[in-house]
Structures are given as C-alpha cells and as structure tokens.
Coordinates of C-alpha atoms in Angstrom, one line a residue:
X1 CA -13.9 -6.0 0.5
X2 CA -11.3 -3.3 1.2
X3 CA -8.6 -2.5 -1.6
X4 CA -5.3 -2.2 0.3
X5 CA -3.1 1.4 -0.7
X6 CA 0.2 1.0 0.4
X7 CA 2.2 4.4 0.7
X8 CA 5.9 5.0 1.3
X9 CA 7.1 6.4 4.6
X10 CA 10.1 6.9 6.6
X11 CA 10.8 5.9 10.5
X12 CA 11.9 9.6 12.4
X13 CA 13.1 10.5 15.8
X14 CA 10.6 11.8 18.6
X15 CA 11.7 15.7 18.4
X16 CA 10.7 18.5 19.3
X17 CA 8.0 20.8 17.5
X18 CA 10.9 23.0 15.4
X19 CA 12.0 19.7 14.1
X20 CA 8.7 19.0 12.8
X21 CA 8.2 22.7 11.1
X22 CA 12.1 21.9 9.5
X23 CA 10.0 18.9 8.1
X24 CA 7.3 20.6 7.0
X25 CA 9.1 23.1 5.7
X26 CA 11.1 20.8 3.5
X27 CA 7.5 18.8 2.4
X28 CA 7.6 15.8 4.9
X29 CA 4.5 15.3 6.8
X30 CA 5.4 13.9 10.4
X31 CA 3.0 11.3 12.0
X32 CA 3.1 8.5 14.3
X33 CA 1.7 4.8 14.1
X34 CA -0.1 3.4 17.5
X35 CA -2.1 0.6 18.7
X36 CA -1.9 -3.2 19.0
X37 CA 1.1 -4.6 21.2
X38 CA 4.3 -2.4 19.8
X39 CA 5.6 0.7 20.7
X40 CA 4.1 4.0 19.2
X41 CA 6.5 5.0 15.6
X42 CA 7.4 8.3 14.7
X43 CA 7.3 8.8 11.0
X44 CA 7.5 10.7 8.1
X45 CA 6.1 10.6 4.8
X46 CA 5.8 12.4 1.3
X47 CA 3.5 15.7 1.5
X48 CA 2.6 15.8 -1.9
X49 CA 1.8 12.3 -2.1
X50 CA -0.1 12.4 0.6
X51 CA -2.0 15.7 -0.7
X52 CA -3.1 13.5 -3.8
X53 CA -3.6 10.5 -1.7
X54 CA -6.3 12.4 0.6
X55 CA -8.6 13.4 -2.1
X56 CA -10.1 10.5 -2.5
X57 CA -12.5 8.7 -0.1
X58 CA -10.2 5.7 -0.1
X59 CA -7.7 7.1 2.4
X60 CA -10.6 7.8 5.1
X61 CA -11.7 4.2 5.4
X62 CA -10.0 1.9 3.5
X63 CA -6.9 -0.4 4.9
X64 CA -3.4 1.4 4.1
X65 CA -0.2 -0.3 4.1
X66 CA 2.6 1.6 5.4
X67 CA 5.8 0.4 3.8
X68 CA 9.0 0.9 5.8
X69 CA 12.0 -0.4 3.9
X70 CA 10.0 -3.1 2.8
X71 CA 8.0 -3.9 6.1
X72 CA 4.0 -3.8 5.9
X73 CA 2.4 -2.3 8.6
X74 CA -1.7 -2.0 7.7
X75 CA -3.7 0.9 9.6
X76 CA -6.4 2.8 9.6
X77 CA -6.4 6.6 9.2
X78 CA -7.2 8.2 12.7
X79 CA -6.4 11.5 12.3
X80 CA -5.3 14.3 10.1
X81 CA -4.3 17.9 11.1
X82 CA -4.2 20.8 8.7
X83 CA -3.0 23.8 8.4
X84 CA -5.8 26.5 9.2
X85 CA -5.2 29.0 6.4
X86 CA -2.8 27.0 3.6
X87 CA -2.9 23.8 1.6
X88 CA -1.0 22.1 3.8
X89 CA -1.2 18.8 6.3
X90 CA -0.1 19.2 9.8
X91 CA 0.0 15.8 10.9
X92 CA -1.6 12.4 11.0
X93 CA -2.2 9.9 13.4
X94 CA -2.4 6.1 12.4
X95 CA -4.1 2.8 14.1
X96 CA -2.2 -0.1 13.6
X97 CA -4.8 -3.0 12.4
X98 CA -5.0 -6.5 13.6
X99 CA -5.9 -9.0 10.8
X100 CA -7.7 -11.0 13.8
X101 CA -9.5 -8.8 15.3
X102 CA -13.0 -6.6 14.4
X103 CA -12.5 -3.3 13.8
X104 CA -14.7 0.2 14.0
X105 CA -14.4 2.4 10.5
X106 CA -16.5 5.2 9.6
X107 CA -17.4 4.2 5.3
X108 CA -18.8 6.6 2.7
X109 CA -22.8 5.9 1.9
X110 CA -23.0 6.4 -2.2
X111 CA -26.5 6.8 -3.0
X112 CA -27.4 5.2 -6.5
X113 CA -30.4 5.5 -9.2
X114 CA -32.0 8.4 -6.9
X115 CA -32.5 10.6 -10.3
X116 CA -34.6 7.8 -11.7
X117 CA -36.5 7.2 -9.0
X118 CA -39.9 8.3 -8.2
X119 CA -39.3 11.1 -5.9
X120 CA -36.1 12.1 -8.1
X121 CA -38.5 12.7 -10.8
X122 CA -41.2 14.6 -9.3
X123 CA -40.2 18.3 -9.3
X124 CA -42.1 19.3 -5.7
X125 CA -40.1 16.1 -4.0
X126 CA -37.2 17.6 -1.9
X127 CA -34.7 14.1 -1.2
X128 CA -32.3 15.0 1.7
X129 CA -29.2 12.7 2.5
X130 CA -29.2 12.9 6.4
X131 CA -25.7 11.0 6.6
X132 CA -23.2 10.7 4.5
X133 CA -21.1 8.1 6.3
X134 CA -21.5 5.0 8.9
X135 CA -19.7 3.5 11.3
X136 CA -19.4 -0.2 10.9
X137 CA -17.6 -2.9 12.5
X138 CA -15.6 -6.0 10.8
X139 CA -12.8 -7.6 10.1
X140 CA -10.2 -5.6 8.2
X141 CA -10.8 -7.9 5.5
X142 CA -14.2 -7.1 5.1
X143 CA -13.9 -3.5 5.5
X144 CA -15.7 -1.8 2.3
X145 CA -14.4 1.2 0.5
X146 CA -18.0 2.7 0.4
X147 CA -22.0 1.1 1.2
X148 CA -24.2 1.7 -1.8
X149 CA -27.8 3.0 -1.0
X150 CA -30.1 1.7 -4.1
X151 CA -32.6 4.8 -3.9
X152 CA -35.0 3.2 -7.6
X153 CA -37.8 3.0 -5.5
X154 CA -38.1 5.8 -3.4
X155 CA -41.1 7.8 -3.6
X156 CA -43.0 11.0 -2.1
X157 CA -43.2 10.1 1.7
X158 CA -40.1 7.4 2.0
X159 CA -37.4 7.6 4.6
X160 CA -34.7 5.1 4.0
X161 CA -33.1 4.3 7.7
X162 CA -30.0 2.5 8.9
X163 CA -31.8 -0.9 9.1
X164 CA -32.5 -0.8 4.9
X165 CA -29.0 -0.9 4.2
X166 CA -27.7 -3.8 2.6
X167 CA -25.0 -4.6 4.1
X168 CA -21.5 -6.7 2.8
X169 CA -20.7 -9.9 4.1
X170 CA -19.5 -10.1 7.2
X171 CA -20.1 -5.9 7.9
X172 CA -22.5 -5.0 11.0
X173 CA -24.1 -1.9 12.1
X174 CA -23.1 -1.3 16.1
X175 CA -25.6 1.5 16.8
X176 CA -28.7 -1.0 15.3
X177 CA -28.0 -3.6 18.4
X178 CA -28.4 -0.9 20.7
X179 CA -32.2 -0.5 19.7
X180 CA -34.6 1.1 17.6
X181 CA -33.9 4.3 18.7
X182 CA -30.6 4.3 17.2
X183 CA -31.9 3.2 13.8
X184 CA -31.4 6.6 12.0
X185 CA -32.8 7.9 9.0
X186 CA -30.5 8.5 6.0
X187 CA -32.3 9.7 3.6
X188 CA -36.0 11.3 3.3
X189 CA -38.5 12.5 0.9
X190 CA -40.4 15.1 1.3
X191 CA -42.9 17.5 -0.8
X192 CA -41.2 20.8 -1.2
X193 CA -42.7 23.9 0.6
X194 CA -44.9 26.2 -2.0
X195 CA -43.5 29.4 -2.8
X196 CA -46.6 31.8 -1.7
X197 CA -45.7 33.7 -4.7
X198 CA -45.9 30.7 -7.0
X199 CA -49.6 30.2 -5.4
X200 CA -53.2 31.1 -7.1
X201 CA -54.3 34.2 -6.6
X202 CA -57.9 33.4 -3.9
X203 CA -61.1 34.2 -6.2
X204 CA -62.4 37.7 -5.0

C-alpha cells in the first residue's frame, strides 16, 4: 500500500506567462490540479521543497496530498517541466484521484538478491534490467510505492517476464489481459560475448 506525502501549496490566479517567470523568479513553482468533476486549479508551491521532494521515487508514483489551507486534495503526479540548462522546475501538472475509482500509475520495479543469485555470481553471465517501471492499475489505496523483483534464483539462460511478478493485493497488470504478446521481458541472463583477445591462441 501507497504511503501518502502531503506538500504545502498555494491557490494562484490563471496569468499570463510573465506572471509565472515573476514566480519562478522569486522560487514558486506554478502548476495546476485537473480531473474528476471540479474545475482545473491554478497553484503554486515551494521550489525548494519540491526540488528535495523529486528526488526520491515516491513523488512519481505514490499518492500526494495537496494541502490548501488545510483542504486535502490527493493526486497523482502527471507531469513535470524543467528547465533545459539549470536546476530548475518549470512546471507540473497534477491528476486529481478518486478514492472509488481504479487508477493507471507507472511504479518503480526494485530488483532484489540478484548478486546472490546464480547468474550474479558467474562472471561470463551479463543480467540486463529491460524495464525499470510498470504501469499498473488499482485503487489508490492499493497503489505500491515500488514492485520488488526476487531475482535468488536466476540463472544462465533465465528471462524473468511481466507475468513472474508478484503482484500486491488488489494490483493488476493491464497490458497481461491483452495477450501473450504483451507479456514483456524484464530482465534476462545471458553469457557474455568473449573478448577475441581473451581467447586461446588455435594450435599451429
């Protein structure tokens, strides 16, 4: 289950773009709130707090809590836009959440106990990590932080697909009902290619 994060933020007019860069400039982030039945809410919110808040996978995929003068709106992160060149944060876009309803959320995969396991022992075993996230659907209550991926037994050969993941209670896959063709690998190990230099010289 999802840990909530609730961060502090401040209702704004709808301006034009200098009034933004005036934010900006005096380190408020401007962003905006949609979905569900109300009216799209301009906002503003702390730029360094946000810069420390974004660091961590949390913010991508877990429920936030958006207090405005004590009201709790929870959404989902939908968008973020930075600055090309400087450590700085543009804008961002949230989806309001409905308790009630199922959601779509892109979650962190943490693979565990690969170095123990018996390709991550073998020296000639090359483990590649084909995805890093997946998109899952579920209540907001349900929504996971992160999916670990148990990797102790993989060996020389193994490819661990979408369809091996255990899932949390109440989490499901949406691209697994659309077939077997949509059941992806995440994760494969192969033997390494040999360096023709590191080869035997042929007998003469």
């Amino acid at each position: 289950m999802s840990k909530t994060h609730e961060i502090k933020v401040t209702k704004r007019e709808l301006q034009r773009k200098g009034a933004s860069r005036r934010l900006r400039n005096a380190g408020v982030i401007p962003a905006i709130v949609y979905g569900g039945t109300a009216e799209p809410v301009a906002i503003s919110l702390d730029h360094n707090a946000i810069w420390l808040a974004q660091q961590n996978e949390w913010f991508y995929s877990s429920i936030l809590s958006l207090n405005l003068d004590g009201q709790i709106t929870q959404v989902l992160l939908r968008d973020m836009q930075r600055h090309p060149h400087k450590q700085l944060i543009m804008h961002l876009d949230f989806l309001r959440v409905d308790a009630n309803a199922v959601l779509t959320a892109n979650v962190p995969l943490h693979f565990i106990n690969e170095d123990t396991s018996p390709a991550g022992k073998a020296a000639d075993i090359v483990v590649t990590h084909e995805l890093k996230e997946v998109t899952v659907s579920c209540l907001p209550k349900d929504l996971p932080e992160s999916i670990d991926v148990d990797l102790a037994d993989l060996k020389a050969g193994d490819v661990v697909y979408l369809s091996d993941i255990k899932l949390p209670k109440g989490v499901e896959i949406p691209a697994l009902a659309q077939g077997k063709d949509h059941d992806d690998a995440i994760v494969t190990a192969k033997h390494g290619k040999v360096d023709a230099a590191d080869e035997e010289p042929a007998a003469e």
